[in-house]
Coordinates of N, CA and C in Angstrom, one line a residue:
M1 N -23.5 -2.2 -7.4 CA -23.3 -2.2 -8.9 C -21.7 -1.8 -9.1
L2 N -21.4 -0.9 -8.5 CA -19.9 -0.3 -9.1 C -18.9 -1.4 -8.7
A3 N -19.1 -2.3 -7.5 CA -18.3 -3.3 -7.1 C -18.1 -4.5 -8.0
G4 N -19.6 -4.5 -8.7 CA -19.7 -5.8 -9.5 C -18.8 -5.6 -10.8
L5 N -18.7 -4.1 -11.5 CA -17.9 -3.8 -12.3 C -16.4 -3.9 -12.1
I6 N -16.0 -3.8 -11.0 CA -14.6 -4.0 -10.6 C -14.3 -5.5 -10.4
G7 N -15.4 -6.3 -9.9 CA -15.1 -7.9 -10.1 C -15.0 -8.4 -11.2
V8 N -15.8 -7.9 -12.4 CA -16.0 -8.3 -13.6 C -14.8 -7.8 -14.4
G9 N -14.3 -6.5 -14.0 CA -12.9 -6.1 -14.8 C -11.8 -6.9 -14.4
I10 N -11.5 -7.2 -13.2 CA -10.4 -7.8 -12.6 C -10.4 -9.3 -13.2
I11 N -11.6 -9.9 -13.3 CA -11.8 -11.2 -13.9 C -11.5 -11.2 -15.3
F12 N -11.8 -10.0 -15.8 CA -11.4 -9.9 -17.3 C -9.9 -9.7 -17.5
I13 N -9.3 -9.0 -16.7 CA -7.7 -8.8 -16.7 C -7.1 -10.1 -16.6
G14 N -7.4 -11.0 -15.4 CA -7.1 -12.2 -15.2 C -7.2 -13.2 -16.4
A15 N -8.1 -13.1 -17.0 CA -8.4 -14.1 -18.0 C -7.7 -13.7 -19.3
R16 N -7.5 -12.3 -19.5 CA -6.7 -11.9 -20.8 C -5.2 -12.3 -20.6
A17 N -4.7 -12.4 -19.7 CA -3.5 -12.9 -19.5 C -3.2 -14.2 -20.1
F18 N -4.3 -15.1 -20.2 CA -4.1 -16.5 -20.7 C -4.1 -16.6 -22.1
W19 N -5.1 -15.5 -22.8 CA -5.0 -15.6 -24.1 C -4.1 -14.6 -24.9
A20 N -3.6 -13.4 -24.1 CA -2.9 -12.3 -24.6 C -2.1 -11.8 -23.7
P21 N -0.9 -12.5 -23.5 CA 0.0 -12.3 -22.4 C 0.8 -10.9 -22.5
Q22 N 1.0 -10.8 -23.9 CA 1.4 -9.3 -24.3 C 0.8 -8.1 -23.7
A23 N -0.5 -8.3 -23.4 CA -1.2 -7.4 -22.7 C -0.6 -6.9 -21.5
A24 N 0.3 -7.6 -20.6 CA 0.7 -7.5 -19.4 C 1.7 -6.2 -19.6
V25 N 2.1 -5.7 -20.9 CA 2.9 -4.6 -21.0 C 2.2 -3.3 -20.4
G26 N 0.9 -3.4 -20.4 CA 0.1 -2.1 -20.0 C 0.1 -2.2 -18.7
F27 N 0.6 -3.1 -17.8 CA 0.8 -3.0 -16.3 C 1.7 -2.0 -16.0
G28 N 2.7 -1.6 -16.9 CA 3.7 -0.4 -16.6 C 5.0 -0.7 -16.2
I29 N 5.4 -1.9 -16.3 CA 6.7 -2.3 -16.0 C 7.5 -2.4 -17.3
P30 N 8.7 -1.4 -17.3 CA 9.4 -1.1 -18.6 C 9.9 -2.6 -18.9
D31 N 10.1 -2.9 -20.2 CA 10.8 -4.1 -20.7 C 10.3 -5.3 -20.4
T32 N 8.9 -5.5 -20.2 CA 8.4 -6.7 -19.7 C 8.5 -7.6 -20.5
P33 N 9.1 -8.9 -20.4 CA 9.6 -9.9 -21.3 C 8.2 -10.9 -21.6
T34 N 7.2 -10.4 -22.3 CA 5.9 -11.3 -22.5 C 6.2 -12.4 -23.3
E35 N 7.3 -12.6 -23.9 CA 7.3 -13.8 -24.7 C 8.1 -14.9 -24.0
D36 N 8.9 -14.3 -22.7 CA 9.7 -15.3 -22.0 C 8.6 -16.3 -21.3
R37 N 9.0 -17.6 -21.4 CA 8.2 -18.6 -20.7 C 8.2 -18.6 -19.2
S38 N 9.2 -18.2 -18.6 CA 9.3 -17.9 -17.1 C 8.2 -16.9 -16.7
F39 N 8.3 -15.9 -17.5 CA 7.6 -14.6 -17.4 C 6.0 -15.1 -17.5
Q40 N 5.7 -15.7 -18.4 CA 4.3 -16.3 -18.7 C 3.8 -17.3 -17.6
A41 N 4.8 -18.0 -17.1 CA 4.3 -18.9 -15.7 C 4.1 -18.0 -14.6
W42 N 4.7 -16.8 -14.5 CA 4.4 -15.8 -13.3 C 3.2 -15.1 -13.7
L43 N 3.0 -15.0 -14.9 CA 1.8 -14.2 -15.3 C 0.6 -15.1 -15.0
A44 N 0.6 -16.4 -15.2 CA -0.5 -17.4 -14.9 C -0.9 -17.3 -13.5
V45 N 0.3 -17.1 -12.7 CA -0.3 -17.4 -11.6 C -0.9 -16.0 -11.0
K46 N -0.6 -14.9 -11.5 CA -1.0 -13.7 -11.1 C -2.6 -13.6 -11.8
A47 N -2.7 -14.1 -12.8 CA -4.1 -14.3 -13.6 C -5.1 -15.2 -12.9
V48 N -4.5 -16.2 -12.1 CA -5.5 -17.0 -11.4 C -5.9 -16.2 -10.2
R49 N -5.0 -15.4 -9.6 CA -5.2 -14.7 -8.3 C -6.1 -13.5 -8.5
D50 N -6.1 -12.7 -9.8 CA -6.9 -11.6 -10.2 C -8.3 -12.6 -10.5
I51 N -8.2 -13.5 -11.0 CA -9.8 -14.0 -11.3 C -10.5 -14.6 -9.8
A52 N -9.8 -14.8 -9.0 CA -10.2 -15.3 -7.8 C -10.8 -14.2 -7.2
S53 N -10.0 -13.1 -7.3 CA -10.3 -11.8 -6.4 C -11.5 -11.4 -7.1
G54 N -11.7 -11.3 -8.3 CA -13.0 -10.9 -8.9 C -14.2 -11.8 -8.5
L55 N -13.9 -12.8 -8.5 CA -15.1 -13.9 -8.1 C -15.4 -13.6 -6.6
F56 N -14.3 -13.4 -5.6 CA -14.6 -13.0 -4.3 C -15.7 -11.8 -4.2
I57 N -15.4 -10.7 -5.2 CA -16.4 -9.5 -5.2 C -17.7 -10.0 -5.4
L58 N -17.7 -10.6 -6.7 CA -19.1 -11.1 -7.2 C -19.9 -12.0 -6.2
I59 N -19.3 -12.9 -5.4 CA -19.7 -13.8 -4.6 C -20.4 -12.9 -3.2
L60 N -19.4 -12.2 -2.8 CA -19.9 -11.0 -1.7 C -21.2 -10.2 -2.1
L61 N -21.1 -9.5 -3.4 CA -22.1 -8.9 -4.0 C -23.4 -9.6 -3.9
A62 N -23.3 -10.8 -4.3 CA -24.7 -11.8 -4.4 C -25.2 -12.0 -3.0
G63 N -24.1 -12.5 -2.3 CA -24.8 -13.0 -0.9 C -24.2 -12.5 0.3
G64 N -23.7 -11.6 0.2 CA -23.1 -11.0 1.6 C -24.0 -9.5 1.5
S65 N -23.5 -9.0 2.8 CA -23.9 -7.8 3.0 C -23.1 -6.6 2.6
P66 N -23.8 -5.6 2.4 CA -23.0 -4.3 1.9 C -21.7 -4.0 2.6
H67 N -21.9 -4.1 3.8 CA -20.9 -3.7 4.6 C -19.9 -4.6 4.8
L68 N -20.1 -5.9 4.6 CA -19.0 -6.9 4.5 C -18.3 -6.7 2.9
L69 N -19.2 -6.5 1.9 CA -18.5 -6.3 0.7 C -17.5 -4.9 0.9
G70 N -18.1 -4.0 1.5 CA -17.2 -2.6 1.6 C -16.0 -3.1 2.4
W71 N -16.0 -3.7 3.6 CA -14.8 -4.3 4.2 C -13.6 -5.0 3.2
F72 N -14.4 -5.9 2.5 CA -13.6 -6.5 1.7 C -13.0 -5.6 0.7
M73 N -13.7 -4.7 -0.1 CA -13.2 -3.8 -1.1 C -12.1 -2.8 -0.6
L74 N -12.3 -2.5 0.6 CA -11.3 -1.6 1.4 C -9.9 -2.4 1.5
A75 N -10.0 -3.9 1.8 CA -8.7 -4.6 2.1 C -8.3 -4.7 0.6
A76 N -9.1 -4.8 -0.2 CA -8.5 -5.1 -1.7 C -7.9 -4.0 -2.4
T77 N -8.4 -3.0 -1.8 CA -7.8 -1.6 -2.5 C -6.2 -1.5 -2.3
G78 N -5.7 -2.5 -1.3 CA -4.2 -2.7 -1.1 C -3.6 -3.0 -2.4
T79 N -4.2 -3.8 -3.3 CA -3.6 -4.5 -4.7 C -3.5 -3.3 -5.5
P80 N -4.2 -2.6 -6.0 CA -3.8 -1.5 -6.9 C -2.8 -0.7 -6.2
V81 N -3.0 -0.3 -5.0 CA -1.7 0.5 -4.2 C -0.6 -0.2 -4.5
G82 N -0.5 -1.4 -4.0 CA 0.8 -2.3 -4.4 C 1.2 -2.1 -5.7
D83 N 0.1 -2.4 -6.6 CA 0.8 -2.5 -8.1 C 1.3 -1.0 -8.5
A84 N 0.8 0.1 -8.0 CA 1.3 1.5 -8.3 C 2.7 1.6 -7.8
L85 N 3.0 0.9 -6.5 CA 4.2 1.1 -6.1 C 5.5 0.2 -6.6
I86 N 4.8 -0.9 -7.2 CA 5.6 -1.7 -8.0 C 6.3 -1.0 -9.4
V87 N 5.3 -0.5 -10.0 CA 5.4 0.1 -11.2 C 6.3 1.4 -11.2
L88 N 6.1 2.1 -9.8 CA 6.7 3.4 -9.7 C 8.5 2.9 -9.4
R89 N 8.5 1.9 -8.3 CA 9.9 1.5 -8.1 C 10.8 0.9 -9.3
S90 N 9.7 0.4 -10.2 CA 10.4 -0.1 -11.4 C 10.7 1.0 -12.7
N91 N 10.5 2.1 -12.5 CA 10.6 3.3 -13.1 C 9.7 3.0 -14.3
G92 N 8.4 2.8 -14.1 CA 7.4 2.7 -15.0 C 7.0 4.0 -15.5
P93 N 6.0 4.0 -16.4 CA 5.4 5.4 -16.6 C 4.5 5.8 -15.6
K94 N 4.5 7.0 -15.3 CA 3.8 7.7 -14.4 C 2.1 7.7 -14.7
A95 N 1.9 7.5 -16.0 CA 0.6 7.2 -16.4 C 0.1 6.0 -15.9
A96 N 0.9 5.0 -16.0 CA 0.4 3.5 -15.5 C 0.2 3.8 -14.0
V97 N 1.2 4.3 -13.2 CA 1.2 4.5 -11.9 C 0.0 5.1 -11.2
Y98 N -0.5 6.5 -11.8 CA -1.3 7.3 -11.3 C -2.7 6.9 -12.1
G99 N -2.5 6.9 -13.5 CA -3.7 6.8 -14.1 C -4.5 5.4 -14.2
I100 N -3.6 4.3 -14.3 CA -4.2 3.1 -14.2 C -4.4 2.7 -12.6
H101 N -3.3 2.3 -12.0 CA -3.5 1.7 -10.6 C -3.9 2.8 -9.6
G102 N -3.4 4.0 -9.6 CA -3.8 4.8 -8.6 C -5.3 5.2 -8.6
A103 N -5.8 5.4 -10.1 CA -7.3 5.7 -10.3 C -7.9 4.5 -9.7
T104 N -7.5 3.3 -10.2 CA -8.1 1.9 -9.7 C -8.3 2.0 -8.1
A105 N -7.5 2.4 -7.4 CA -7.2 2.4 -5.9 C -8.2 3.6 -5.4
V106 N -8.3 4.7 -6.1 CA -9.4 5.6 -5.6 C -10.7 5.2 -5.8
V107 N -11.1 4.4 -7.1 CA -12.6 4.2 -7.2 C -12.7 3.2 -6.3
M108 N -11.9 2.3 -5.9 CA -12.2 1.2 -4.9 C -12.4 1.7 -3.6
L109 N -11.6 2.6 -3.1 CA -11.8 3.5 -1.8 C -13.2 4.1 -2.0
A110 N -13.5 4.9 -2.8 CA -14.9 5.5 -2.9 C -16.0 4.3 -2.6
I111 N -15.8 3.3 -3.5 CA -16.9 2.2 -3.5 C -16.9 1.8 -2.1
S112 N -15.8 1.5 -1.3 CA -15.7 0.9 0.0 C -16.4 1.9 1.0
V113 N -16.1 3.2 0.8 CA -16.7 4.2 1.8 C -18.2 4.2 1.5
L114 N -18.7 4.2 0.3 CA -20.1 4.2 -0.1 C -20.8 2.8 0.6
L115 N -20.1 1.8 0.5 CA -20.6 0.5 1.0 C -20.6 0.4 2.5
L116 N -19.6 1.1 3.2 CA -19.6 1.1 4.5 C -20.6 2.2 5.3
I117 N -20.8 3.2 4.6 CA -21.7 4.1 5.1 C -23.2 3.8 4.9
A118 N -23.3 3.0 4.0 CA -24.6 2.3 3.6 C -25.6 1.9 4.8

């Protein structure tokens, strides 16, 4: 159930990039040029990957074993950890580093552990 919420959430974040690219400012990188067409192209690439990642979770949730989903979620925890490091390296707000990306990584790690011990 919790893994499903993560999957739906990341699909929503990816889809939102298409209809509201200015929402990318919430990622935490200062001076994000949301009106720049080159940035919007990069954002579209990221959005497609976010949507695919969310779908992977939902597919594994529907048809895979909890153990397999747990390993996938553990591997996918690298995404919010990487995002946190990118925002930190870009001198972004600590609230985004720890409150958004770090918290997401902790939740995903906890879900992974629960699925792997089940």
